[in-house]
C-alpha positions as a Markdown table, in Angstrom:
| # | Residue | x | y | z |
|---|---|---|---|---|
| 1 | Met | 0.0 | 0.1 | 0.2 |
| 2 | Asp | 1.3 | 3.0 | -1.2 |
| 3 | Pro | 0.3 | 6.1 | 1.6 |
| 4 | Glu | 0.9 | 8.4 | -1.8 |
| 5 | Glu | -1.5 | 6.5 | -3.8 |
| 6 | Leu | -4.1 | 8.9 | -5.4 |
| 7 | Leu | -7.8 | 8.4 | -4.7 |
| 8 | Ile | -10.7 | 10.2 | -5.4 |
| 9 | Gln | -12.0 | 12.5 | -3.2 |
| 10 | Val | -16.2 | 13.3 | -4.0 |
| 11 | Ser | -19.3 | 14.5 | -2.5 |
| 12 | Asp | -21.1 | 13.3 | -0.2 |
| 13 | Asp | -23.7 | 12.1 | -3.2 |
| 14 | Asp | -20.9 | 11.0 | -5.3 |
| 15 | Ser | -22.2 | 13.7 | -7.9 |
| 16 | Val | -19.1 | 15.9 | -7.8 |
| 17 | Val | -15.3 | 15.0 | -8.0 |
| 18 | Ile | -13.5 | 17.4 | -5.6 |
| 19 | Gly | -10.1 | 15.9 | -6.6 |
| 20 | Pro | -7.1 | 13.7 | -5.8 |
| 21 | Val | -6.4 | 13.1 | -2.6 |
| 22 | Ala | -3.5 | 11.0 | -0.8 |
| 23 | Arg | -4.6 | 7.7 | 0.6 |
| 24 | Arg | -2.6 | 8.4 | 3.8 |
| 25 | Arg | -5.1 | 11.6 | 4.2 |
| 26 | Val | -8.6 | 9.7 | 3.9 |
| 27 | His | -7.9 | 7.2 | 6.9 |
| 28 | Gly | -8.3 | 8.6 | 9.9 |
| 29 | Asn | -10.5 | 11.7 | 8.6 |
| 30 | Pro | -14.1 | 11.2 | 7.7 |
| 31 | Thr | -14.3 | 14.4 | 6.4 |
| 32 | Leu | -12.5 | 13.2 | 2.7 |
| 33 | Ile | -14.8 | 10.9 | 1.5 |
| 34 | His | -13.5 | 8.9 | -1.4 |
| 35 | Arg | -14.7 | 6.1 | -3.5 |
| 36 | Ala | -14.0 | 2.3 | -3.1 |
| 37 | Ala | -14.9 | -1.0 | -5.2 |
| 38 | His | -16.0 | -3.9 | -3.7 |
| 39 | Val | -16.6 | -7.5 | -5.4 |
| 40 | Leu | -18.8 | -10.1 | -4.0 |
| 41 | Val | -17.7 | -13.8 | -5.1 |
| 42 | Val | -20.2 | -16.3 | -5.1 |
| 43 | Asn | -19.8 | -19.7 | -6.1 |
| 44 | Asp | -22.1 | -22.4 | -8.0 |
| 45 | Ala | -22.7 | -23.9 | -4.4 |
| 46 | Gly | -24.1 | -20.6 | -3.6 |
| 47 | Thr | -21.4 | -19.4 | -0.8 |
| 48 | Leu | -19.9 | -16.3 | -0.3 |
| 49 | Leu | -15.8 | -15.9 | -0.9 |
| 50 | Leu | -14.4 | -14.1 | 2.3 |
| 51 | Gln | -11.0 | -13.2 | 2.6 |
| 52 | Lys | -9.0 | -12.9 | 6.3 |
| 53 | Arg | -7.1 | -9.2 | 6.1 |
| 54 | Ser | -3.3 | -9.7 | 6.3 |
| 55 | Gln | -2.4 | -8.9 | 10.0 |
| 56 | Arg | 0.0 | -6.1 | 8.0 |
| 57 | Lys | -3.0 | -4.4 | 7.4 |
| 58 | Asp | -3.3 | -1.1 | 8.7 |
| 59 | Thr | -7.0 | -0.9 | 9.1 |
| 60 | Gln | -8.8 | -4.3 | 10.3 |
| 61 | Pro | -6.1 | -6.6 | 10.5 |
| 62 | Gly | -6.9 | -10.6 | 10.8 |
| 63 | Lys | -11.0 | -10.0 | 10.1 |
| 64 | Trp | -13.1 | -11.9 | 7.7 |
| 65 | Asp | -13.8 | -9.5 | 4.8 |
| 66 | Thr | -15.9 | -8.9 | 1.6 |
| 67 | Ser | -14.6 | -11.4 | -1.3 |
| 68 | Val | -12.4 | -8.3 | -2.8 |
| 69 | Gly | -12.3 | -4.6 | -1.7 |
| 70 | Gly | -10.2 | -1.4 | -2.7 |
| 71 | His | -10.5 | 2.2 | -3.0 |
| 72 | Val | -11.0 | 3.9 | -6.6 |
| 73 | Gly | -7.6 | 5.6 | -7.7 |
| 74 | Phe | -7.3 | 9.0 | -9.0 |
| 75 | Gly | -9.0 | 9.1 | -12.9 |
| 76 | Gln | -10.2 | 5.1 | -12.3 |
| 77 | Ser | -13.9 | 4.5 | -12.8 |
| 78 | Tyr | -15.5 | 2.0 | -10.0 |
| 79 | Glu | -15.7 | -0.6 | -12.7 |
| 80 | Glu | -11.8 | -0.6 | -13.3 |
| 81 | Ala | -11.0 | -0.3 | -9.8 |
| 82 | Ala | -12.8 | -3.6 | -9.2 |
| 83 | Arg | -11.3 | -5.5 | -11.9 |
| 84 | Arg | -7.8 | -4.0 | -10.5 |
| 85 | Glu | -8.3 | -5.2 | -7.1 |
| 86 | Ala | -9.6 | -8.7 | -7.9 |
| 87 | Glu | -6.3 | -9.0 | -9.9 |
| 88 | Glu | -4.3 | -8.0 | -7.3 |
| 89 | Glu | -5.9 | -9.3 | -4.2 |
| 90 | Leu | -7.4 | -12.9 | -5.6 |
| 91 | Gly | -5.5 | -13.5 | -9.1 |
| 92 | Leu | -8.7 | -13.3 | -11.0 |
| 93 | Arg | -9.5 | -11.7 | -14.4 |
| 94 | Leu | -13.0 | -10.4 | -14.1 |
| 95 | Val | -14.3 | -11.3 | -17.4 |
| 96 | Glu | -18.0 | -11.1 | -16.3 |
| 97 | Met | -19.4 | -9.0 | -13.2 |
| 98 | Glu | -22.9 | -7.3 | -12.5 |
| 99 | Leu | -23.5 | -3.8 | -10.6 |
| 100 | Leu | -25.3 | -4.8 | -7.4 |
| 101 | Tyr | -25.9 | -1.3 | -5.8 |
| 102 | Ser | -23.9 | 1.6 | -4.5 |
| 103 | Thr | -24.1 | 1.9 | -0.5 |
| 104 | Arg | -21.6 | 4.4 | 1.8 |
| 105 | Ile | -19.6 | 3.9 | 4.7 |
| 106 | Arg | -19.8 | 6.6 | 7.3 |
| 107 | Asn | -17.6 | 5.9 | 10.7 |
| 108 | Ala | -14.9 | 7.7 | 12.6 |
| 109 | Trp | -12.2 | 6.4 | 10.8 |
| 110 | Glu | -13.2 | 7.0 | 7.3 |
| 111 | Ser | -16.1 | 8.0 | 4.5 |
| 112 | Glu | -16.4 | 5.9 | 1.8 |
| 113 | Asn | -18.7 | 6.0 | -1.2 |
| 114 | Ile | -18.8 | 2.1 | -2.7 |
| 115 | Arg | -20.4 | 0.0 | -5.8 |
| 116 | Thr | -20.5 | -3.3 | -5.0 |
| 117 | Tyr | -20.1 | -5.7 | -7.9 |
| 118 | Leu | -20.9 | -9.4 | -8.1 |
| 119 | Cys | -19.4 | -12.3 | -10.2 |
| 120 | Arg | -19.6 | -15.9 | -10.0 |
| 121 | His | -16.6 | -18.0 | -9.6 |
| 122 | Ser | -15.5 | -21.3 | -7.7 |
| 123 | Gly | -11.6 | -20.9 | -7.9 |
| 124 | Pro | -9.1 | -21.4 | -8.3 |
| 125 | Phe | -7.7 | -18.3 | -6.3 |
| 126 | Ile | -4.1 | -16.5 | -6.0 |
| 127 | Pro | -4.3 | -14.6 | -2.9 |
| 128 | Asn | -1.9 | -12.0 | -2.5 |
| 129 | Pro | -0.2 | -12.5 | 1.2 |
| 130 | Asp | 0.6 | -9.2 | 1.5 |
| 131 | Glu | -3.3 | -8.3 | 1.5 |
| 132 | Ile | -4.8 | -11.9 | 2.5 |
| 133 | Asp | -3.7 | -14.3 | 5.5 |
| 134 | Ala | -6.5 | -16.9 | 4.2 |
| 135 | Val | -9.8 | -17.0 | 1.7 |
| 136 | Lys | -12.6 | -19.1 | 2.4 |
| 137 | Phe | -16.4 | -19.8 | 1.1 |
| 138 | Trp | -18.9 | -19.5 | 3.5 |
| 139 | Thr | -22.7 | -20.0 | 4.2 |
| 140 | Ala | -25.2 | -17.4 | 4.8 |
| 141 | Lys | -26.2 | -19.7 | 7.7 |
| 142 | Glu | -22.1 | -19.6 | 8.9 |
| 143 | Ile | -22.3 | -15.8 | 8.3 |
| 144 | Arg | -25.1 | -15.1 | 10.0 |
| 145 | Ala | -23.9 | -17.0 | 13.1 |
| 146 | Ala | -20.6 | -15.0 | 13.3 |
| 147 | Leu | -22.0 | -11.6 | 12.7 |
| 148 | Gly | -21.4 | -9.3 | 15.8 |
| 149 | Ala | -18.7 | -11.5 | 17.5 |
| 150 | Gly | -15.6 | -9.5 | 16.1 |
| 151 | Cys | -14.4 | -11.8 | 13.2 |
| 152 | Phe | -15.8 | -9.6 | 10.6 |
| 153 | Thr | -15.0 | -5.8 | 9.9 |
| 154 | Pro | -17.6 | -3.6 | 10.4 |
| 155 | Asn | -17.6 | -3.0 | 6.9 |
| 156 | Phe | -18.0 | -6.4 | 5.8 |
| 157 | Glu | -21.2 | -6.5 | 8.3 |
| 158 | Glu | -22.8 | -3.7 | 6.4 |
| 159 | Glu | -22.0 | -5.0 | 3.3 |
| 160 | Phe | -23.4 | -8.8 | 4.1 |
| 161 | Ala | -26.9 | -6.5 | 5.4 |
| 162 | Ala | -26.8 | -4.9 | 1.9 |
| 163 | Phe | -26.3 | -7.8 | -0.2 |
| 164 | Thr | -28.9 | -9.8 | 1.9 |
| 165 | Ala | -31.4 | -7.0 | 1.0 |
| 166 | Ser | -30.5 | -6.8 | -2.6 |
| 167 | Arg | -32.5 | -9.0 | -5.6 |
| 168 | Arg | -29.6 | -11.3 | -5.6 |
| 169 | Ala | -29.4 | -12.5 | -2.1 |
| 170 | Tyr | -31.1 | -15.7 | -3.5 |
| 171 | Leu | -27.8 | -16.7 | -4.6 |
| 172 | Leu | -26.6 | -17.6 | -1.3 |
| 173 | Lys | -27.3 | -20.8 | 0.4 |
C-alpha cells in the first residue's frame, strides 16, 4: 500500500469529483469522502468467498472481509478499480461482473462511497499474501451465526446486510 497513492475525493452524494487526495490522508479523516469498489464472489454452490485480511494491514487486520475491496484510484472508474483489485488480491481476471448496488460507509475512521459488484467464480484463487492471510467460502448461515462476534470487519457486516437485502440475495445458501 502506497500512502501517497492518489484516490478520488468526492461529494457526499458522489456527484462531484473534488479532486485527488493521498491515501494517507483519508484514513483517520472521515471528512474526506472517497470511492471504493467491492466484489462479492459467489460460487456455484451458493456460498460467498470472504478474505481474511492480512495481519499487516493498517485497518482491521486479521478480520474476515468482503471477497474483494479497494479504493478507486484517481482517474479510475469504479468498474476499473473492481477489476484491478480482483486481480491484485485474488489473481482473478474478471470477465463478467454485475453491478449490485451503491452504498456508503460513514464511521469515525473513514467515509467511503462504494459500488459493489457480483461475480460467479469457484476458483482457483491466488491470494496476495501482502493483503490476505486466507480465503474461505462461507454459507449465509455461517455468516449470520458469526455476525457481531468480532470476526468480521464492521464494513463487511454492513455489506452483508446490503447484499441480503438486494434482489440477488437468493444466490446464497
